[in-house]
Every structure is written in structure tokens, then in C-alpha cells.
Amino acid sequence: MADGTTKTAKLTIDGKDYDLPVYSPTAGPDVIDIRKLYAQAGVFTYDPGFTSTASCDSTITYIDGGKGELLHRGYPIDQLAEKSHYLEVCYLLLYGELPSAAQLEDFENRVTRHTMLHEQMMYLFRGYRRDAHPMAIMVGVVGALSAFYHDSTDISDPWQREVASIRMIAKMPTIAANAFKYTLGQPFVYPRNDLDYASNFLRMCFAVPAEDYEVNPILSRAMDRIFTLHADHEQNASTSTVRLASSSGANPFACVAAGIACLWGPAHGGANQACLEMLQEIGTVDRIPEYIARAKDKDDPFRLMGFGHRVYKNFDPRAKVMKQSADEVLDLLGIEDNPTLQVAKELEKAALEDPYFADKKLFPNVDFYSGIILEAMGFPTSMFTPIFALSRTVGWISQWKEMIGDPQLKIGRPRQLYMGSTLRDYVDMENR
Ligand code: CMC
């Protein structure tokens, strides 16, 4: 918590003044501390959607929405995407610093050796309908981890917290791949310890017992980059869900399952699936004006998926890397003139030139190009959000660990602006 504050904000209610401490963060706008406001003044603050409310203090990730900057522990995402790799970024998010060679080797070893699932869990997958959305399977199976790994659910024990963290990062690719295989009707492919994290995931998704699967290193690098770009994003809806669920003392597996449920929505992680489906529905460049007009029409609920962001009022830095990756992957796969990529590029251009999007500061976000890459790799749209979930797991876990370690931890309990009926007497059925 920021301390030694010298600034105060003055609030006057009915002629009475209240002094509120103001904290200056290491980056970003000042924050007014209103924690004692209700006790002192008997009023609540009102901020549905948390547009102006800091829910916690954190040292993990910083976004400057105006500049279009995303930093993990101070390091810019474009440098991490270019020079680092997912497991190193996981280490950075979890422990605060880039690892030494020995620390990284040890961390990778620990993750690699926890990728298998309890064999009994395979029956759990088989309990779902084959046509279940893989996110539905993930919500259930991740929550069920607490039933299989109860030796790491005691959140008061730092060792158990550490084991739970490693388990979740390690097992999430296996769970996502199994959910995929199950909906395909193919046998589950077990993880292999000689492969890196991304290659292992690709193999678990695409290998079949009938023939060997060789992981293309360029696709594996692209997969790793997608994981890296999604690793954390400060206090977004799913992360705040994980924090709120954890604030009651619930075990981390249950809390991450809650995060996955929140991520599923089309305004959040579900946007990558919705975006590719939108691009395919548009189909050809000549239909773009029709969809731009729909996105601007107040009476039409349609929104340009993959566009706009609560925090970024400039380019999402992840979208830039993603666009470059889309070109590289399609080039590698020899996919020339991909119609969806063509529609995406023209749609982006048309939107950026349109005053509606410029005035509202709506730019492409991370989801605009990610679906094109994932589709080219062979993933169906239903797998896009599970891949987001597996990538974001480290972010959820890092934020959870930070929160649990905070001595000031309190259960999250927002207040409300009640606009319903006041006290009234029950009316018997015959008198209604
Ligand atoms: N298309 C058309 N208009 C839009 C869009 C869009 N994609 N996004 C925002 N607007 C308009 C919106 O209608 C509103 O207009 P007005 O002020 O006239 O009422 C204004 O811009 C502000 O929008 P808002 O909904 O108040 O902004 P928000 O911060 O609550 O929502 C958002 C942010 C990401 C939910 C929203 O931009 C959106 O729905 N985008 C499409 C879905 C999407 O791509 N989501 C992925 C986000 S990035 C990945 C992740 O973090 O999960």
C-alpha cells in the first residue's frame, strides 16, 4: 500500500468537510483513499463497472491506456513477446523478477513435471456431452481440481500455495487439450516431458495415436507468443473475479474456475471467438461498410468485435504484435490471400479512418488478429477462449498470490445504491 502520503482531497457534504488521503502510485493517476468515508460521513461512493475505482494495490502489471503501453513488472510487452518466452514471463509475473538460468531451469522442470492429470479426471471429461463447448468443460474440470489435489488447497500454507500455482500453470494446457480432443471424439494425448510448454500443448491438441506429430518450431513459437501476450492484464473482469472469489478464503482452483467463467463472455475473452465469426460473416471486403454502419447504429446491438477497450484509448500493444504474427504464420503455412485476414486488415483501416471510432478512441484489441492465427494453426473457434484461459492462468494465480500475501486482506463486499421498494407489509394471495 502506498504510504507516507502528503496529499489530501477535500470532500464537502452538507457543509461538512472530510479530508481523504491521496496516494501517488509509481505510475498512473493518483488514488483517493475512501475506505473510512462511510464510517466518517455515512455515504457510499457509486461506480458501477469500476470505471474510476482502484480495487487493490498491485506491483504486477501496469497499463497506460493513453500511450498504449503494457508493462509486466516494468518490462514492456513487446520486448517480452520478442525476447522472452511464456514460462519466463510466468516466472516474472509470479516472483517479480526475471529468473537466472538456474532459476528458470528449476521452474520449467517443476511445471513440466506437473502436466499430467489424475487419471480419475479422465472420467470427468467423459461425463460431458461431446458437443459441449470446451469452455464449459474447462469451468467444470478446473473447479474439480480441488477435489483431486486437496493437498494444495490450504491457502494459509505458503508451500501449498506454491504447489497449487505450479499445478494450475502445468495442468491447464492438458485440460484445454483434453476438452478439445473430447469434443473431436479423439483419444486424449498425454503430455510429454521432452517438449517445451507450447509444443507440448500443440502436440496434445493435434497428435493422434495413428501417426506421429512433429511440432513445427515456428508454429510453436507463434503459440508461445499468443500465451505470452495474454499472460496478465491487471484488474480486468476475470482477474477481479478471481480476486473477489479468493477474498472469502476459497481455494485457488475454485477461484480460477470462477475466473474462467467470467472470461467466457463475449465482452471479455469470448471476443476472440466472436471476432473471427464476425470476420467470416462479413466474408468479403465489399460488405465492410454495411458492418461499420451497423456498429455505429445506436439501435443495433452489433459491436465491432476485437475493437475497443476499457483501458486502452490507443492501440492495444498486444494487437500490434498479433498482427505481425498473423502475417508470419500465414506466410509460413503458405496461406496466401487469406480472405479473413484481408477482411480484417480492410476493416481495421476503414474503422480507423471513421470519425465514430476515432472520436470514441476505439482501436483494435488483442482479439482482433489472434483468431486468424489460431484458425490457421487448425483450432476451431470454440478453442480460442480456452487458449486465452490457459494463457491467463498465470495472471490470475499471480494476482491471487499477491492478494493472499497482503496482511490487509479483507473479504470483497461492495455496497449498492438501493432504488427498490422501501419497507412494506406482505400482501396475502387473495388481496393481490
Ligand atoms: N463497436 C462499436 N462501438 C463501440 C465498441 C465496438 N466494439 N466498443 C465501444 N463502443 C462504443 C459504445 O457504444 C459507447 O458508445 P456511446 O458512448 O455512444 O454510448 C462507447 O464506445 C464506449 O463504450 P463502452 O461500452 O461504454 O466502453 P466499455 O469500456 O464499457 O467497454 C469493451 C469496453 C471492450 C467491452 C467494448 O469496447 C466492447 O464491447 N468491445 C467489443 C468486444 C471486445 O472486443 N472485447 C475484447 C476486449 S480485449 C480482451 C479482453 O480484455 O478480454
Coordinates of C-alpha atoms and ligand atoms in Angstrom, one line a residue:
M1 CA 0.0 0.0 0.0
A2 CA 1.3 3.5 -0.9
D3 CA 2.1 5.2 2.3
G4 CA 3.6 8.4 3.8
T5 CA 1.0 10.3 1.8
T6 CA 1.3 14.1 1.9
K7 CA -1.7 15.0 -0.4
T8 CA -5.3 15.1 0.7
A9 CA -8.6 15.5 -1.2
K10 CA -11.3 17.5 0.4
L11 CA -14.9 16.4 0.2
T12 CA -17.7 18.6 1.4
I13 CA -21.1 17.1 2.2
D14 CA -23.9 19.3 3.6
G15 CA -21.3 21.9 4.6
K16 CA -19.1 19.5 6.5
D17 CA -15.5 18.8 5.2
Y18 CA -13.8 15.4 5.1
D19 CA -10.1 15.0 4.3
L20 CA -9.3 12.0 2.3
P21 CA -5.7 10.7 1.8
V22 CA -4.4 10.7 -1.7
Y23 CA -1.7 8.2 -2.8
S24 CA 0.7 8.6 -5.6
P25 CA 1.5 5.3 -7.4
T26 CA 4.8 4.6 -9.1
A27 CA 2.9 5.0 -12.4
G28 CA -0.6 6.1 -13.2
P29 CA -3.1 8.6 -11.7
D30 CA -3.3 9.4 -8.0
V31 CA -5.8 7.4 -6.0
I32 CA -8.1 8.8 -3.3
D33 CA -8.5 6.6 -0.3
I34 CA -12.2 6.4 0.6
R35 CA -12.0 3.4 3.0
K36 CA -13.1 5.4 6.0
L37 CA -15.6 7.5 4.2
Y38 CA -18.7 5.6 5.2
A39 CA -17.6 5.4 8.8
Q40 CA -16.9 9.2 8.9
A41 CA -19.6 10.6 6.6
G42 CA -22.1 7.9 6.3
V43 CA -22.1 7.9 2.5
F44 CA -21.0 5.3 -0.2
T45 CA -19.3 6.1 -3.5
Y46 CA -21.1 5.0 -6.7
D47 CA -19.1 3.5 -9.6
P48 CA -20.8 0.6 -11.4
G49 CA -18.4 -1.1 -13.8
F50 CA -15.5 0.3 -11.6
T51 CA -14.6 2.9 -14.2
S52 CA -12.8 5.1 -11.6
T53 CA -12.2 2.7 -8.8
A54 CA -8.9 1.0 -7.8
S55 CA -9.9 -2.2 -6.1
C56 CA -6.4 -3.1 -4.8
D57 CA -2.8 -2.1 -4.8
S58 CA -0.6 -4.3 -7.0
T59 CA 3.0 -4.5 -8.3
I60 CA 2.4 -6.9 -11.1
T61 CA 1.1 -5.3 -14.3
Y62 CA 0.7 -1.7 -15.4
I63 CA -1.3 -0.4 -18.4
D64 CA -1.1 3.2 -19.7
G65 CA -4.2 3.2 -21.8
G66 CA -3.4 6.6 -23.3
K67 CA 0.0 5.6 -24.5
G68 CA -1.0 2.0 -25.4
E69 CA 1.6 0.6 -23.0
L70 CA 1.5 -2.7 -21.1
L71 CA 4.2 -3.5 -18.6
H72 CA 4.8 -6.7 -16.6
R73 CA 6.8 -5.9 -13.5
G74 CA 8.1 -2.9 -15.5
Y75 CA 9.0 -4.8 -18.7
P76 CA 7.1 -3.8 -21.9
I77 CA 5.1 -6.5 -23.5
D78 CA 6.6 -6.0 -27.0
Q79 CA 10.1 -6.7 -25.6
L80 CA 8.8 -9.8 -23.7
A81 CA 7.0 -11.1 -26.8
E82 CA 10.1 -10.7 -28.9
K83 CA 12.9 -11.6 -26.5
S84 CA 11.4 -13.8 -23.8
H85 CA 9.1 -16.8 -23.8
Y86 CA 5.9 -17.8 -21.9
L87 CA 7.4 -19.7 -19.0
E88 CA 10.0 -17.0 -18.3
V89 CA 7.1 -14.4 -18.3
C90 CA 5.2 -16.7 -15.9
Y91 CA 8.2 -16.7 -13.6
L92 CA 8.4 -12.9 -13.9
L93 CA 4.7 -12.5 -13.0
L94 CA 4.8 -14.9 -10.2
Y95 CA 8.0 -14.0 -8.5
G96 CA 8.6 -10.4 -9.5
E97 CA 12.0 -10.6 -11.3
L98 CA 13.4 -12.2 -14.4
P99 CA 14.9 -15.6 -13.4
S100 CA 18.6 -16.6 -13.6
A101 CA 19.4 -19.5 -15.9
A102 CA 19.3 -21.9 -12.9
Q103 CA 16.0 -20.5 -11.5
L104 CA 14.4 -20.8 -14.9
E105 CA 15.6 -24.3 -15.4
D106 CA 14.2 -25.3 -12.0
F107 CA 10.9 -23.6 -12.7
E108 CA 10.5 -25.2 -16.1
N109 CA 11.3 -28.5 -14.5
R110 CA 8.6 -28.1 -11.9
V111 CA 6.0 -27.1 -14.4
T112 CA 6.9 -29.9 -16.8
R113 CA 6.6 -32.5 -14.0
H114 CA 3.1 -31.4 -13.1
T115 CA 1.4 -31.6 -16.5
M116 CA -0.3 -34.9 -16.1
L117 CA -3.8 -35.1 -14.7
H118 CA -5.0 -37.5 -12.0
E119 CA -6.2 -40.5 -14.1
Q120 CA -9.6 -40.4 -12.5
M121 CA -10.1 -37.0 -14.0
M122 CA -10.4 -38.6 -17.5
Y123 CA -13.8 -39.9 -16.4
L124 CA -14.8 -36.5 -15.6
F125 CA -14.3 -35.3 -19.2
R126 CA -16.3 -38.3 -20.4
G127 CA -19.3 -37.2 -18.4
Y128 CA -19.8 -34.2 -20.7
R129 CA -21.8 -34.3 -23.9
R130 CA -19.5 -34.5 -26.9
D131 CA -20.9 -31.2 -28.3
A132 CA -20.1 -29.3 -25.1
H133 CA -18.3 -26.0 -25.6
P134 CA -14.7 -26.6 -24.4
M135 CA -15.1 -23.6 -22.0
A136 CA -18.0 -25.3 -20.3
I137 CA -15.7 -28.3 -19.8
M138 CA -12.9 -26.1 -18.5
V139 CA -15.1 -24.3 -15.9
G140 CA -16.1 -27.7 -14.5
V141 CA -12.8 -29.6 -14.7
V142 CA -10.7 -26.7 -13.3
G143 CA -13.1 -26.3 -10.4
A144 CA -12.9 -30.1 -9.9
L145 CA -9.1 -29.9 -9.4
S146 CA -9.8 -29.0 -5.8
A147 CA -11.4 -32.4 -5.4
F148 CA -8.3 -34.2 -6.8
Y149 CA -5.5 -32.0 -5.3
H150 CA -6.8 -31.2 -1.8
D151 CA -3.3 -31.4 -0.5
S152 CA -2.7 -27.9 -2.1
T153 CA -5.9 -26.2 -1.1
D154 CA -4.9 -24.8 2.3
I155 CA -4.3 -21.2 1.4
S156 CA -2.7 -20.4 4.8
D157 CA 0.2 -22.6 3.9
P158 CA 2.8 -20.9 1.6
W159 CA 4.1 -24.3 0.4
Q160 CA 0.6 -25.4 -0.6
R161 CA 0.0 -22.1 -2.4
E162 CA 3.2 -22.6 -4.4
V163 CA 2.3 -26.2 -5.3
A164 CA -1.2 -25.1 -6.4
S165 CA 0.2 -22.4 -8.5
I166 CA 2.6 -24.7 -10.3
R167 CA -0.1 -27.3 -10.7
M168 CA -2.5 -24.9 -12.4
I169 CA 0.0 -23.5 -14.8
A170 CA 1.2 -27.0 -15.7
K171 CA -2.2 -28.7 -16.0
M172 CA -4.1 -26.0 -17.8
P173 CA -2.8 -27.0 -21.3
T174 CA -3.6 -30.6 -20.6
I175 CA -7.1 -29.7 -19.6
A176 CA -7.7 -27.4 -22.6
A177 CA -6.3 -30.0 -25.0
N178 CA -8.4 -32.8 -23.4
A179 CA -11.5 -30.6 -23.7
F180 CA -10.7 -30.2 -27.4
K181 CA -9.9 -33.9 -28.0
Y182 CA -13.1 -34.9 -26.3
T183 CA -15.3 -32.7 -28.5
L184 CA -13.5 -34.1 -31.5
G185 CA -14.2 -37.7 -30.4
Q186 CA -10.4 -38.5 -30.4
P187 CA -8.4 -40.1 -27.6
F188 CA -6.7 -37.9 -25.1
V189 CA -3.0 -37.4 -25.8
Y190 CA -0.8 -37.4 -22.7
P191 CA 1.8 -34.7 -22.1
R192 CA 5.5 -35.3 -22.9
N193 CA 8.3 -34.0 -20.8
D194 CA 10.8 -33.6 -23.6
L195 CA 8.7 -30.8 -25.2
D196 CA 8.5 -27.2 -24.3
Y197 CA 5.2 -25.8 -23.0
A198 CA 3.8 -24.6 -26.3
S199 CA 5.0 -27.6 -28.3
N200 CA 3.5 -29.9 -25.7
F201 CA 0.2 -28.2 -26.0
L202 CA 0.1 -28.3 -29.8
R203 CA 1.0 -32.0 -29.7
M204 CA -1.7 -32.8 -27.1
C205 CA -4.2 -31.0 -29.4
F206 CA -3.2 -32.4 -32.8
A207 CA -1.4 -35.7 -32.3
V208 CA -3.3 -38.9 -32.9
P209 CA -2.2 -42.4 -32.0
A210 CA -2.3 -43.5 -35.6
E211 CA 0.7 -41.3 -36.6
D212 CA 3.5 -39.2 -35.2
Y213 CA 3.0 -35.5 -34.9
E214 CA 6.0 -33.3 -35.4
V215 CA 5.7 -29.8 -33.9
N216 CA 6.7 -27.1 -36.3
P217 CA 9.0 -24.8 -34.3
I218 CA 7.6 -21.6 -36.0
L219 CA 4.1 -22.6 -35.0
S220 CA 5.2 -23.4 -31.5
R221 CA 6.9 -20.0 -31.3
A222 CA 3.7 -18.4 -32.5
M223 CA 1.7 -20.4 -29.9
D224 CA 4.1 -19.3 -27.2
R225 CA 3.7 -15.7 -28.3
I226 CA -0.1 -15.9 -28.0
F227 CA 0.3 -17.3 -24.5
T228 CA 2.7 -14.5 -23.6
L229 CA 0.5 -11.8 -25.0
H230 CA -2.4 -13.0 -22.9
A231 CA -0.5 -13.7 -19.7
D232 CA -1.8 -10.9 -17.5
H233 CA -3.7 -7.7 -17.8
E234 CA -4.1 -6.2 -14.4
Q235 CA -7.5 -5.8 -12.8
N236 CA -9.7 -6.9 -15.7
A237 CA -13.1 -8.6 -15.2
S238 CA -11.9 -12.2 -14.8
T239 CA -8.9 -11.3 -12.6
S240 CA -11.2 -9.2 -10.4
T241 CA -13.5 -12.2 -10.3
V242 CA -10.6 -14.4 -9.1
R243 CA -9.6 -11.8 -6.5
L244 CA -13.2 -11.4 -5.3
A245 CA -13.8 -15.1 -5.1
S246 CA -10.4 -15.6 -3.3
S247 CA -11.1 -12.8 -0.8
S248 CA -13.5 -15.2 1.0
G249 CA -10.7 -17.7 1.5
A250 CA -11.9 -20.1 -1.2
N251 CA -9.3 -22.5 -2.6
P252 CA -7.4 -21.3 -5.7
F253 CA -8.8 -24.0 -8.1
A254 CA -12.3 -22.9 -7.3
C255 CA -11.4 -19.2 -7.8
V256 CA -9.6 -19.8 -11.1
A257 CA -12.8 -21.7 -12.3
A258 CA -14.7 -18.6 -11.4
G259 CA -12.2 -16.5 -13.5
I260 CA -12.7 -18.9 -16.4
A261 CA -16.5 -18.5 -16.2
C262 CA -16.1 -14.7 -16.3
L263 CA -13.6 -14.8 -19.2
W264 CA -16.1 -16.7 -21.3
G265 CA -18.3 -13.7 -22.0
P266 CA -18.1 -12.0 -25.5
A267 CA -17.1 -8.6 -24.0
H268 CA -14.0 -10.3 -22.5
G269 CA -12.2 -13.5 -23.5
G270 CA -15.1 -14.7 -25.7
A271 CA -14.4 -11.8 -28.0
N272 CA -11.7 -13.7 -30.0
Q273 CA -14.3 -16.4 -31.0
A274 CA -16.9 -13.7 -31.7
C275 CA -14.4 -11.6 -33.7
L276 CA -13.4 -14.4 -36.1
E277 CA -17.0 -15.4 -36.5
M278 CA -17.8 -11.8 -37.3
L279 CA -14.9 -11.5 -39.9
Q280 CA -16.1 -14.7 -41.5
E281 CA -19.7 -13.5 -41.6
I282 CA -18.5 -10.3 -43.3
G283 CA -16.8 -12.6 -45.7
T284 CA -15.8 -10.1 -48.4
V285 CA -14.3 -6.6 -48.3
D286 CA -17.3 -5.0 -50.1
R287 CA -19.5 -5.8 -47.1
I288 CA -17.4 -3.9 -44.7
P289 CA -19.3 -0.6 -45.0
E290 CA -22.5 -2.4 -44.0
Y291 CA -20.9 -3.7 -40.8
I292 CA -19.3 -0.4 -40.0
A293 CA -22.7 1.3 -40.3
R294 CA -24.3 -1.4 -38.0
A295 CA -21.6 -0.9 -35.4
K296 CA -22.3 2.9 -35.4
D297 CA -26.1 2.4 -35.3
K298 CA -27.4 3.0 -31.7
D299 CA -30.5 0.9 -32.4
D300 CA -28.4 -2.1 -33.5
P301 CA -26.8 -4.1 -30.7
F302 CA -24.0 -5.2 -33.0
R303 CA -20.5 -4.1 -32.0
L304 CA -17.2 -4.5 -33.9
M305 CA -15.7 -7.4 -32.0
G306 CA -12.0 -7.1 -31.4
F307 CA -12.4 -3.3 -31.2
G308 CA -12.4 -1.0 -28.2
H309 CA -11.1 -1.5 -24.7
R310 CA -12.0 -0.1 -21.2
V311 CA -8.4 0.9 -20.6
Y312 CA -6.7 1.4 -24.0
K313 CA -7.6 4.6 -25.6
N314 CA -4.9 4.0 -28.2
F315 CA -3.5 0.9 -29.9
D316 CA -3.5 -2.2 -27.8
P317 CA 0.2 -3.0 -27.9
R318 CA -0.7 -6.7 -28.0
A319 CA -2.7 -6.2 -31.2
K320 CA 0.4 -4.9 -33.0
V321 CA 2.5 -8.0 -32.2
M322 CA -0.5 -10.2 -33.0
K323 CA -1.0 -8.6 -36.4
Q324 CA 2.7 -9.2 -37.2
S325 CA 2.4 -12.8 -36.0
A326 CA -0.7 -13.3 -38.2
D327 CA 1.3 -12.3 -41.3
E328 CA 4.3 -14.6 -40.3
V329 CA 2.1 -17.6 -39.5
L330 CA 0.0 -17.4 -42.7
D331 CA 3.2 -16.9 -44.7
L332 CA 4.8 -19.9 -43.1
L333 CA 1.8 -22.1 -43.8
G334 CA 1.8 -20.9 -47.4
I335 CA -1.7 -19.4 -47.0
E336 CA -1.7 -16.6 -49.5
D337 CA -4.6 -14.2 -49.8
N338 CA -6.4 -15.4 -46.7
P339 CA -9.8 -13.8 -47.2
T340 CA -10.4 -13.4 -43.4
L341 CA -7.0 -11.6 -43.0
Q342 CA -7.9 -9.5 -45.9
V343 CA -11.2 -8.5 -44.4
A344 CA -9.6 -7.9 -41.0
K345 CA -7.0 -5.5 -42.5
E346 CA -9.5 -3.6 -44.5
L347 CA -12.0 -3.5 -41.6
E348 CA -9.3 -2.1 -39.3
K349 CA -8.3 0.5 -41.9
A350 CA -12.0 1.5 -42.5
A351 CA -12.7 1.8 -38.8
L352 CA -9.5 3.8 -38.0
E353 CA -10.4 6.3 -40.7
D354 CA -14.0 6.6 -39.5
P355 CA -14.7 9.6 -37.1
Y356 CA -17.0 7.4 -34.9
F357 CA -14.2 5.1 -33.9
A358 CA -11.6 7.9 -33.8
D359 CA -13.8 10.1 -31.5
K360 CA -14.5 7.3 -29.1
K361 CA -10.9 6.2 -29.2
L362 CA -11.7 2.7 -30.4
F363 CA -8.7 0.7 -31.6
P364 CA -8.1 -3.0 -32.4
N365 CA -7.5 -5.0 -29.3
V366 CA -5.6 -8.3 -28.7
D367 CA -8.6 -10.3 -30.1
F368 CA -8.7 -8.7 -33.5
Y369 CA -5.9 -10.8 -35.1
S370 CA -5.5 -13.7 -32.6
G371 CA -8.3 -15.7 -34.1
I372 CA -6.8 -15.6 -37.6
I373 CA -3.6 -17.1 -36.3
L374 CA -5.4 -19.8 -34.2
E375 CA -7.6 -20.8 -37.1
A376 CA -4.6 -21.0 -39.4
M377 CA -3.0 -23.3 -36.9
G378 CA -6.0 -25.6 -37.1
F379 CA -8.0 -24.6 -34.0
P380 CA -11.8 -24.3 -34.3
T381 CA -13.3 -21.0 -32.9
S382 CA -14.6 -22.8 -29.8
M383 CA -11.0 -23.3 -28.7
F384 CA -10.0 -19.7 -28.9
T385 CA -11.3 -18.7 -25.4
P386 CA -9.9 -21.9 -23.7
I387 CA -6.5 -20.9 -25.1
F388 CA -7.0 -17.4 -23.6
A389 CA -7.9 -19.0 -20.3
L390 CA -4.8 -21.2 -20.2
S391 CA -2.6 -18.3 -21.0
R392 CA -4.3 -16.0 -18.4
T393 CA -4.0 -18.6 -15.6
V394 CA -0.6 -17.3 -14.6
G395 CA -2.0 -13.8 -14.3
W396 CA -4.9 -15.0 -12.2
I397 CA -2.5 -17.0 -10.0
S398 CA 0.0 -14.2 -9.6
Q399 CA -2.7 -11.7 -8.6
W400 CA -4.2 -14.3 -6.2
K401 CA -0.8 -14.9 -4.6
E402 CA -0.3 -11.2 -4.2
M403 CA -3.7 -10.8 -2.6
I404 CA -3.4 -13.7 -0.2
G405 CA 0.0 -12.4 0.9
D406 CA -1.4 -9.0 1.8
P407 CA -1.8 -8.6 5.6
Q408 CA -4.6 -6.1 5.0
L409 CA -6.7 -8.7 3.1
K410 CA -10.5 -8.2 3.6
I411 CA -13.4 -10.0 2.0
G412 CA -14.6 -8.1 -1.0
R413 CA -18.0 -6.7 -0.3
P414 CA -19.3 -3.8 -2.5
R415 CA -22.2 -1.7 -1.4
Q416 CA -25.1 -0.5 -3.5
L417 CA -27.3 2.4 -4.5
Y418 CA -30.6 0.8 -3.5
M419 CA -33.5 2.0 -5.7
G420 CA -36.2 -0.6 -4.8
S421 CA -39.3 -0.5 -2.6
T422 CA -39.0 0.6 1.0
L423 CA -40.5 -1.4 3.8
R424 CA -44.0 -2.7 3.1
D425 CA -46.3 -5.3 4.5
Y426 CA -46.7 -8.7 3.0
V427 CA -50.0 -9.0 0.9
D428 CA -52.0 -12.2 1.2
M429 CA -52.6 -14.0 -2.1
E430 CA -56.4 -13.2 -2.2
N431 CA -55.7 -9.5 -1.8
R432 CA -53.1 -9.1 -4.7
Ligands
CMC1 N1 -18.0 -1.3 -31.6 C1 -18.8 -0.2 -31.7 N2 -19.0 0.7 -30.7 C2 -18.3 0.5 -29.6 C3 -17.4 -0.6 -29.5 C4 -17.3 -1.5 -30.5 N3 -16.5 -2.6 -30.4 N4 -16.8 -0.6 -28.2 C5 -17.3 0.5 -27.6 N5 -18.2 1.2 -28.5 C6 -18.9 2.5 -28.2 C7 -20.0 2.2 -27.2 O1 -21.2 2.0 -28.0 C8 -20.1 3.5 -26.5 O2 -20.7 4.5 -27.3 P1 -21.6 5.7 -26.6 O3 -20.6 6.4 -25.7 O4 -22.1 6.5 -27.7 O5 -22.6 5.0 -25.8 C9 -18.6 3.9 -26.3 O6 -17.9 3.3 -27.5 C10 -17.9 3.4 -25.0 O7 -18.2 2.0 -24.9 P2 -18.5 1.3 -23.5 O8 -19.2 0.0 -23.8 O9 -19.0 2.2 -22.5 O10 -17.0 1.0 -23.1 P3 -16.5 -0.1 -22.1 O11 -15.2 0.4 -21.6 O12 -17.6 -0.4 -21.1 O13 -16.3 -1.4 -23.0 C11 -15.5 -3.2 -24.3 C12 -15.1 -1.9 -23.4 C13 -14.2 -3.9 -24.6 C14 -16.4 -4.1 -23.5 C15 -16.1 -2.7 -25.6 O14 -15.3 -1.8 -26.3 C16 -16.6 -3.8 -26.5 O15 -17.7 -4.4 -26.3 N6 -15.7 -4.3 -27.5 C17 -16.1 -5.4 -28.3 C18 -15.7 -6.7 -27.5 C19 -14.2 -6.9 -27.4 O16 -13.5 -6.8 -28.4 N7 -13.8 -7.3 -26.2 C20 -12.4 -7.7 -26.0 C21 -11.7 -6.8 -25.1 S1 -9.9 -7.1 -25.1 C22 -9.7 -8.6 -24.5 C23 -10.1 -8.8 -23.1 O17 -9.6 -8.0 -22.2 O18 -10.9 -9.7 -22.8

